[in-house]
XYZ file of C-alpha atoms in Angstrom:
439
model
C 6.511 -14.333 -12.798
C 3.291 -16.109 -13.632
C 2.316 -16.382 -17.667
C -1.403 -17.328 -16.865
C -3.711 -15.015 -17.122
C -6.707 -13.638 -18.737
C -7.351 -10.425 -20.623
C -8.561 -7.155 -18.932
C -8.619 -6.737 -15.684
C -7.500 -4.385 -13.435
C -4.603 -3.809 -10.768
C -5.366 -1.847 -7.373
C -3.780 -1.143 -4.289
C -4.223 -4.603 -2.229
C -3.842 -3.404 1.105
C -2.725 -7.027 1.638
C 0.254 -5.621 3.529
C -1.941 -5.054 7.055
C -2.698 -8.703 7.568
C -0.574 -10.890 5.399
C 2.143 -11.508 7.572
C 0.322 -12.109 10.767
C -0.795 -15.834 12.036
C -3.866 -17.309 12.384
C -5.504 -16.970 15.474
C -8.290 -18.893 17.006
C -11.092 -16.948 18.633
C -13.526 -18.375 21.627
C -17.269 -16.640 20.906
C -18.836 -14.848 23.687
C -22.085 -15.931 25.455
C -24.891 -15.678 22.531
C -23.951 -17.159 18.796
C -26.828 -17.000 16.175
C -26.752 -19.527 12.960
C -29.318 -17.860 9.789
C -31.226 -20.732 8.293
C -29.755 -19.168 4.982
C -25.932 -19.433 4.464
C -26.113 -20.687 1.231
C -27.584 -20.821 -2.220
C -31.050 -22.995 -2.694
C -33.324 -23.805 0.234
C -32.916 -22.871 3.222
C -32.146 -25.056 5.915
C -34.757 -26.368 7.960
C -34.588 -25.903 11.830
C -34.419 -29.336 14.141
C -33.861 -28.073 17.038
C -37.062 -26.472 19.645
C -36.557 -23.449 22.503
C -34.988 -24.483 25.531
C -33.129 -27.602 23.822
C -29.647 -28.381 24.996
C -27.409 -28.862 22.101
C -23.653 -29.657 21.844
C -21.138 -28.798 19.911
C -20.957 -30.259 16.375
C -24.278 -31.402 16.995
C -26.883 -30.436 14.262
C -29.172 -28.290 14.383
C -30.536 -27.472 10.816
C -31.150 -30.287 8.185
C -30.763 -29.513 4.266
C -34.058 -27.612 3.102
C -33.807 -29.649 -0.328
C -31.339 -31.131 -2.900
C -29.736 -27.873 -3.118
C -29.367 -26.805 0.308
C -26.769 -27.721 3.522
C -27.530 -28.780 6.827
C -26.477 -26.618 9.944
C -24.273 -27.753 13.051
C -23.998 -25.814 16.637
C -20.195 -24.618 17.146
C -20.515 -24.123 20.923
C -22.637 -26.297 23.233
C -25.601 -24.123 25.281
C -29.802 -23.818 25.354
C -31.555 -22.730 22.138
C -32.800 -18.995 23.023
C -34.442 -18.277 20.354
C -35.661 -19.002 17.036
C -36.498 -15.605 15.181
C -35.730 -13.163 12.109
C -31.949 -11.252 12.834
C -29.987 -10.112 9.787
C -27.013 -11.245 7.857
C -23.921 -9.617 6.953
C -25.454 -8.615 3.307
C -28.290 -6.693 4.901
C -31.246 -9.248 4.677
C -33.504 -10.986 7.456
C -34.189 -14.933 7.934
C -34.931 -17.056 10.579
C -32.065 -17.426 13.149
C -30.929 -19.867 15.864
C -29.840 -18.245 18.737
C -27.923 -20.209 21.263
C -26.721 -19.342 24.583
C -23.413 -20.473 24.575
C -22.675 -22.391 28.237
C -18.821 -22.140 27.627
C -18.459 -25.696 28.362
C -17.321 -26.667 24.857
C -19.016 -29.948 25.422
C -18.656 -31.859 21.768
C -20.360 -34.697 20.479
C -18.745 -38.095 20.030
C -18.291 -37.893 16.173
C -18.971 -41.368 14.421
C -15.805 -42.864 13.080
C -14.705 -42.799 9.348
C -13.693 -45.311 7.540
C -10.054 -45.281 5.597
C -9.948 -42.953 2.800
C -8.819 -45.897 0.907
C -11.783 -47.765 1.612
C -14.516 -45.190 1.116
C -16.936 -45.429 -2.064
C -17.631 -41.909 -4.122
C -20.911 -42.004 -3.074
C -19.845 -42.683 0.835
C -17.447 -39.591 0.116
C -19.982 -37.221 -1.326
C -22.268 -38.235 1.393
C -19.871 -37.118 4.170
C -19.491 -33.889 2.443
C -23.018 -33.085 1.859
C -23.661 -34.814 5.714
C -21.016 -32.176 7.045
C -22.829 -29.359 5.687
C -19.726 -27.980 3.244
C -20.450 -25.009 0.867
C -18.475 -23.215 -1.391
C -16.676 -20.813 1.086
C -15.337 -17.967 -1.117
C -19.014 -16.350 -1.592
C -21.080 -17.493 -3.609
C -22.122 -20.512 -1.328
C -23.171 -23.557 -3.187
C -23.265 -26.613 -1.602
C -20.574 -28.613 -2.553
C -21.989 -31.794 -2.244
C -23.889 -30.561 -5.169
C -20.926 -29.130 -7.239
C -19.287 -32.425 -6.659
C -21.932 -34.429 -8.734
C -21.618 -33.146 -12.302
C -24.143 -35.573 -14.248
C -21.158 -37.058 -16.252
C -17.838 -37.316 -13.972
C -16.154 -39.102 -15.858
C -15.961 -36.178 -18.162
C -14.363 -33.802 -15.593
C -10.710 -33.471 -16.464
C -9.388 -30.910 -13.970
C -10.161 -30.109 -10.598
C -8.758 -26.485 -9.684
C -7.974 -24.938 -6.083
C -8.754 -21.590 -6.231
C -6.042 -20.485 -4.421
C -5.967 -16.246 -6.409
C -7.281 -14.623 -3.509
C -7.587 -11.753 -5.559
C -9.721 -9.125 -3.903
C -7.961 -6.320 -2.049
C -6.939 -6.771 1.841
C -8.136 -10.479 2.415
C -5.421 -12.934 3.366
C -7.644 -15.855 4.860
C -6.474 -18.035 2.095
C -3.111 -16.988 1.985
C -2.130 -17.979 5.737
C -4.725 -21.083 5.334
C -2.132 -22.172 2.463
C 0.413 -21.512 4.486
C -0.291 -23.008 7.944
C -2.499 -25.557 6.805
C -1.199 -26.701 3.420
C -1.081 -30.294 4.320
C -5.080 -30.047 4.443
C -5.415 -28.568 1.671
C -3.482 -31.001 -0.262
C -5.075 -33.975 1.620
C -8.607 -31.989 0.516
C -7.493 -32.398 -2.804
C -6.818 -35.730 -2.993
C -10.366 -36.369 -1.538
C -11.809 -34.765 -4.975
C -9.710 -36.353 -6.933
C -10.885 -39.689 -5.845
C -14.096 -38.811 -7.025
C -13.113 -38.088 -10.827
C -11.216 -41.369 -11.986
C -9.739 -38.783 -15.300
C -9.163 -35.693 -13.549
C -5.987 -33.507 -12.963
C -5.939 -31.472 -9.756
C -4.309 -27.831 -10.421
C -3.543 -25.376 -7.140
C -3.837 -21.890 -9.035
C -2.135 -19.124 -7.469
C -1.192 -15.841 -8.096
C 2.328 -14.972 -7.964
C 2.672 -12.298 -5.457
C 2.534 -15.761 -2.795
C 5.813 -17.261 -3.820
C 6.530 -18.596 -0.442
C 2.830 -20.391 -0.645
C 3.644 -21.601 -4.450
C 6.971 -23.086 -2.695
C 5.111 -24.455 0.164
C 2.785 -26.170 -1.920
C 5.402 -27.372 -4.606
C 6.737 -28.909 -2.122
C 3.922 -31.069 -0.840
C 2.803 -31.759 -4.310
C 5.886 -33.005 -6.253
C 5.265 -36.772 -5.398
C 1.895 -36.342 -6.122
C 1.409 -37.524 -9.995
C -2.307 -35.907 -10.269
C -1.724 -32.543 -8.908
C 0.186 -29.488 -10.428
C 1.414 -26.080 -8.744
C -0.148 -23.363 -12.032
C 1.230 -19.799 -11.081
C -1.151 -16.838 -12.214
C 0.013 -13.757 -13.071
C -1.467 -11.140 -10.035
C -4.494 -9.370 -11.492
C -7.897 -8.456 -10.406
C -10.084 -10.156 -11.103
C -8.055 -13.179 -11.302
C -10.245 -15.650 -8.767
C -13.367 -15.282 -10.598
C -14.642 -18.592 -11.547
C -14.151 -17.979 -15.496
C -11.379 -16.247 -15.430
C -9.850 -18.937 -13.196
C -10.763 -21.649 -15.808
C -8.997 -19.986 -18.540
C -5.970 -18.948 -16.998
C -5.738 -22.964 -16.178
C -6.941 -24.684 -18.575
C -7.028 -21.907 -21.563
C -11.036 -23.114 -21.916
C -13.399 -20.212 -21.706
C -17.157 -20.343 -20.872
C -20.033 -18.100 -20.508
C -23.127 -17.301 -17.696
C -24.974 -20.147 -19.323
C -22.189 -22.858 -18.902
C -21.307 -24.252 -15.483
C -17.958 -25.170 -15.087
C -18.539 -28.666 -15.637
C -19.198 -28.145 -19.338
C -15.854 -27.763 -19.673
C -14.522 -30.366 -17.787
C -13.762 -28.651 -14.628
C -14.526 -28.176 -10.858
C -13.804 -24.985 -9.155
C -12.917 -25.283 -5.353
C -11.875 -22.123 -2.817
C -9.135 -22.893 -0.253
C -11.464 -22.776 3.101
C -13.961 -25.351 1.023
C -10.752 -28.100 0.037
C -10.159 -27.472 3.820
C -13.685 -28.395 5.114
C -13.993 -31.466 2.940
C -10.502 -32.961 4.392
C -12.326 -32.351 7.862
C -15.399 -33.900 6.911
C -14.295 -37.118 4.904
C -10.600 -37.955 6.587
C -11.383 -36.445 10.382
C -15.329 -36.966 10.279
C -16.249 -33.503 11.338
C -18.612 -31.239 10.294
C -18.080 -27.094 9.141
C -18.205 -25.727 12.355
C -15.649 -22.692 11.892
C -13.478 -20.662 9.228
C -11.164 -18.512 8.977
C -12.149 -14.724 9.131
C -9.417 -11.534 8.018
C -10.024 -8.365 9.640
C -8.094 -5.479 7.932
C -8.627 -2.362 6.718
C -6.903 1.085 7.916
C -9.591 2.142 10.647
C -8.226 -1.418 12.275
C -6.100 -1.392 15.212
C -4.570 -4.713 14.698
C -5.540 -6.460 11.634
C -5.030 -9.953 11.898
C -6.412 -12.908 10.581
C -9.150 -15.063 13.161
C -10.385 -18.497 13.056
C -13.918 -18.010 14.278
C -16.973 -20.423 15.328
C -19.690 -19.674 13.003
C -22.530 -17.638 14.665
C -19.903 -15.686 16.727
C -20.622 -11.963 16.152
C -18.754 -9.709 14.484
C -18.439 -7.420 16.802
C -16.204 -9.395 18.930
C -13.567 -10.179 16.005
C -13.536 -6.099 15.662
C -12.789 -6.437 19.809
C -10.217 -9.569 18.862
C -8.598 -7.127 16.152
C -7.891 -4.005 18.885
C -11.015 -2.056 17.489
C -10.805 0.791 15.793
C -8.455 3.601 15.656
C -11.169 5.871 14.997
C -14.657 5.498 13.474
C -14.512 3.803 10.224
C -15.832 5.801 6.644
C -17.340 1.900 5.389
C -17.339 -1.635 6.962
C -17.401 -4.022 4.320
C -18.294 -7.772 4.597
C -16.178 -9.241 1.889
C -13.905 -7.547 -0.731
C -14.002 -3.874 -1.307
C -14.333 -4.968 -4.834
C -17.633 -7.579 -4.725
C -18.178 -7.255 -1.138
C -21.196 -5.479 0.384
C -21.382 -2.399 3.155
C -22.810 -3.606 5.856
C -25.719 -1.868 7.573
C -24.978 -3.159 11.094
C -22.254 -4.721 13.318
C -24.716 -6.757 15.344
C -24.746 -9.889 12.709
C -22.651 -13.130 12.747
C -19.963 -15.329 10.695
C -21.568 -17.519 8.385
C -19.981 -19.793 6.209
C -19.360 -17.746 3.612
C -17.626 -14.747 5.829
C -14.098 -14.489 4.565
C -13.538 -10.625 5.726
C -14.592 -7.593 7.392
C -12.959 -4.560 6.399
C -13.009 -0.871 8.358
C -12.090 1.692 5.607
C -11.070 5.178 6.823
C -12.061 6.926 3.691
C -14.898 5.923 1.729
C -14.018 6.469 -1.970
C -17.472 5.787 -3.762
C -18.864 8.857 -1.357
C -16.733 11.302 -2.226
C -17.218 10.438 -6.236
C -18.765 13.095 -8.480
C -20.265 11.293 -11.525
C -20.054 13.128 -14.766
C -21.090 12.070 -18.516
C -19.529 9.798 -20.804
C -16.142 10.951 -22.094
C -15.990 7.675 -24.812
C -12.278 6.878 -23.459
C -12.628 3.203 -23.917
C -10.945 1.788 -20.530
C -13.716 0.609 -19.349
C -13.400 -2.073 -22.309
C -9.870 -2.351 -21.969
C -10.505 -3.778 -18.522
C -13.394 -5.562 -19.311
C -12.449 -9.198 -18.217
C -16.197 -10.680 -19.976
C -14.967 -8.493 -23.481
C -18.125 -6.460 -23.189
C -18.767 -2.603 -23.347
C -20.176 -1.339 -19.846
C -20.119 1.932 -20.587
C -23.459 1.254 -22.973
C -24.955 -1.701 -21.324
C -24.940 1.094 -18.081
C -26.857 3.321 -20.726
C -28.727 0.641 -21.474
C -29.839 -0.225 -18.204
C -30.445 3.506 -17.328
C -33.001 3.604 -20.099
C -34.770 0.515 -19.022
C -33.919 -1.002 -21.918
C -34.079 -4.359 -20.975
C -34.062 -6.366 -24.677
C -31.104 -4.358 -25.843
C -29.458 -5.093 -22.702
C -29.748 -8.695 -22.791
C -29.106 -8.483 -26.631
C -25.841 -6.442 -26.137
C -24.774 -9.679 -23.715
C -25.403 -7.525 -20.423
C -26.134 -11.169 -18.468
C -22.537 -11.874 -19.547
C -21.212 -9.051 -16.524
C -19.779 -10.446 -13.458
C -19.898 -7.680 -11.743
C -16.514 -6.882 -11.176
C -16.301 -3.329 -10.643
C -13.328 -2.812 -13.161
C -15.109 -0.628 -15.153
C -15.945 1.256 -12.208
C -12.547 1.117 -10.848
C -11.283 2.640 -14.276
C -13.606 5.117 -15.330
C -12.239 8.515 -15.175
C -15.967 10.310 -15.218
C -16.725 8.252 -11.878
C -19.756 7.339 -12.879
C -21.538 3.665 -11.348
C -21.177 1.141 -14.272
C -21.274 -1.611 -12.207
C -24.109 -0.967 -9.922
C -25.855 0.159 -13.133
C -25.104 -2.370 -14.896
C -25.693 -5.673 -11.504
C -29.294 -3.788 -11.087
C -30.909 -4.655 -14.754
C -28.763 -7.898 -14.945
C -31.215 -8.953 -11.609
C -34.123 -7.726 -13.601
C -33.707 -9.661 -17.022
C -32.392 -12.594 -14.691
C -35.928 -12.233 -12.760
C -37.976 -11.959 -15.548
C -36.275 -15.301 -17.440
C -37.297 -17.160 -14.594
C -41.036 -16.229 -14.718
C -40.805 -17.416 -18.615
């Protein structure tokens, strides 16, 4: 039983059960893949590539947009079809590659690396940002990036966010599983870069034969340490992470840094041992598809810009028309608006619901229970900052620490009067987060 935690929080059903136990399987994308200019945070990436150009696989096609930004790489060779606004799994519209894929599979000859022994920090970090890596658990930042704190040698732990804490996804778990020698070896890459830092696997404790696993591969390692969590949503969030760790808490206006730490998800510690030991780029990752309107829910490893379509065809379909699609957790995830849209790099899941809950909700007032506090995992009061932001009341919101919300859902989750604290709450955060930029 894990002792780690933090306090709130919140235990639902997992689903985890429909796709935990079945293998990774990789997926060959049908004849059209489409890469958004946009699958990350900060610029977006600019387009290299003309109509009608032949590209290859692991060739690239998109170069970073900025400092903050990632460069793009084709995961199928074929002709550039288009170049034109399609939308992303979270409902928006950007410019698009579309390439026909020839099915040849034809690859590029990828330069070779040198020994991971031999390679400087800044060769490392170079290869990482070179190879297009962003943080694959959501949010998207490049890693490069994230892996140049302005004073490294102040970085003391370097922590594998191995939770996986939202409902139904199991990506990570079989990636630990099947792949933990990566992982590790992704690690040990990061390490190298922080001369004073300890590198901690977190994981929750419902994965005991993944804590074993990676025990195992660990125990003659002197730098890196197995840390089980106790299971609890939201345990994977990026601050509640850190303290269940390290026991060092930090706010929206800290980065992880400022206390010494890197945060790293399982797919990203994954990519960076393909880009710095094997010298390839992020061309894939892996995908769950679950839910209960899911004929055979399974876990995919898919080419980015394959649609998503054809993992719902790779998963059996559907057993009958699903209530809610979800790309993403059905905690912090987003219903999606169409099918017709393709894996990026920060696709972990797509989940068919049968019943959508949030529908059938009838909100009601205020009944002044409390739980929503109990559960709070920031220690703030939702309940009123939702008032708050209902009334527009932007300078009591900020003053009552409403930037502080993650947006969890918790308090949503908990609240016996149903009503939207959460969506309430995420809308005037993006408001007073706006309007402190135009100061």
């Amino acid at each position: 039983m894990g002792f780690f935690t933090f306090k709130g929080g919140i235990h639902p059903s997992d689903g985890k059960s429909l796709a935990k136990d079945k293998a990774i399987v990789s997926l060959k994308p049908g004849k059209e893949l489409v890469y958004p200019l946009s699958q990350h945070i900060g610029a977006l990436a600019s387009s290299i590539v003309a109509v009608g150009d032949r590209v290859l696989k692991g060739q690239k096609i998109a170069e970073a947009g900025g400092f903050v930004s990632a460069p793009i790489y084709a995961s199928v060779s074929g002709t550039v079809k288009k170049i034109e606004p399609r939308f992303t799994p979270s409902g928006a519209k950007v410019n698009c590659i579309v390439i026909e894929n020839d099915e040849a599979y034809e690859e590029v000859a990828y330069a070779k690396t040198k020994a991971f022994e031999q390679l400087t920090k800044e060769e490392i970090l170079n290869l990482i940002g070179d190879a297009g890596v962003v943080g694959m658990g959501g949010a998207g930042f490049p890693a490069r990036v994230k892996l140049s704190p302005k004073e490294p040698e102040k970085i003391e732990y370097v922590i594998a966010n191995c939770a996986e804490c939202e409902p139904y996804i199991t990506a990570d778990y079989r990636r630990m599983l099947e792949d933990t020698e990566k992982l590790v070896s992704g690690m040990r890459v990061v390490l190298k870069l922080f001369d004073h830092a300890k590198g901690i696997f977190a994981v929750e404790d419902n994965k005991p034969d993944a804590i074993a696993k990676l025990k195992e591969l660990t125990k003659n390692e002197p730098r890196m340490e197995v840390k089980e969590l106790k299971t609890k949503y939201p345990q994977g969030g990026e601050r509640q992470l850190i303290f269940a760790a390290t026991g060092r808490a930090i706010h929206s206006a800290m980065l992880p840094a400022d206390a010494g730490c890197v945060v790293n998800n399982v797919e990203t510690l994954i990519s960076i041992h393909r880009a710095v030991i094997e010298g390839k780029p992020l061309l894939e990752r892996v995908v769950t598809v679950s839910g209960e309107s899911i004929r055979e829910p399974g876990n995919f490893l898919v080419p980015l810009g394959m649609n998503q379509k054809e993992l719902i065809e790779a998963a059996g379909g559907w057993k009958g028309e699903p209530k809610k699609v979800i790309s993403g957790g059905p905690m912090m995830g987003f219903a999606m608006i169409t099918l017709d849209v393709s894996v990026t790099k920060t696709s972990s899941s797509i989940l068919c619901l049968s019943k959508d809950e949030v529908e059938e909700m009838e909100p009601s007032a205020c009944i002044n229970c409390g739980r929503c506090v109990d559960v709070c995992p920031s220690r703030l009061i939702p309940s009123r900052l939702a008032d708050l932001s209902e009334r527009y009341d932007e300078e009591t919101f900020v003053k009552w620490q409403g930037l502080e919300c993650m947006e969890c859902g918790s308090c949503s989750f908990v609240c016996p009067a149903k009503r939207p604290l959460k969506q309430a709450i995420g809308s005037m955060r993006k408001i007073a987060l706006a309007n402190r930029r135009k100061k």
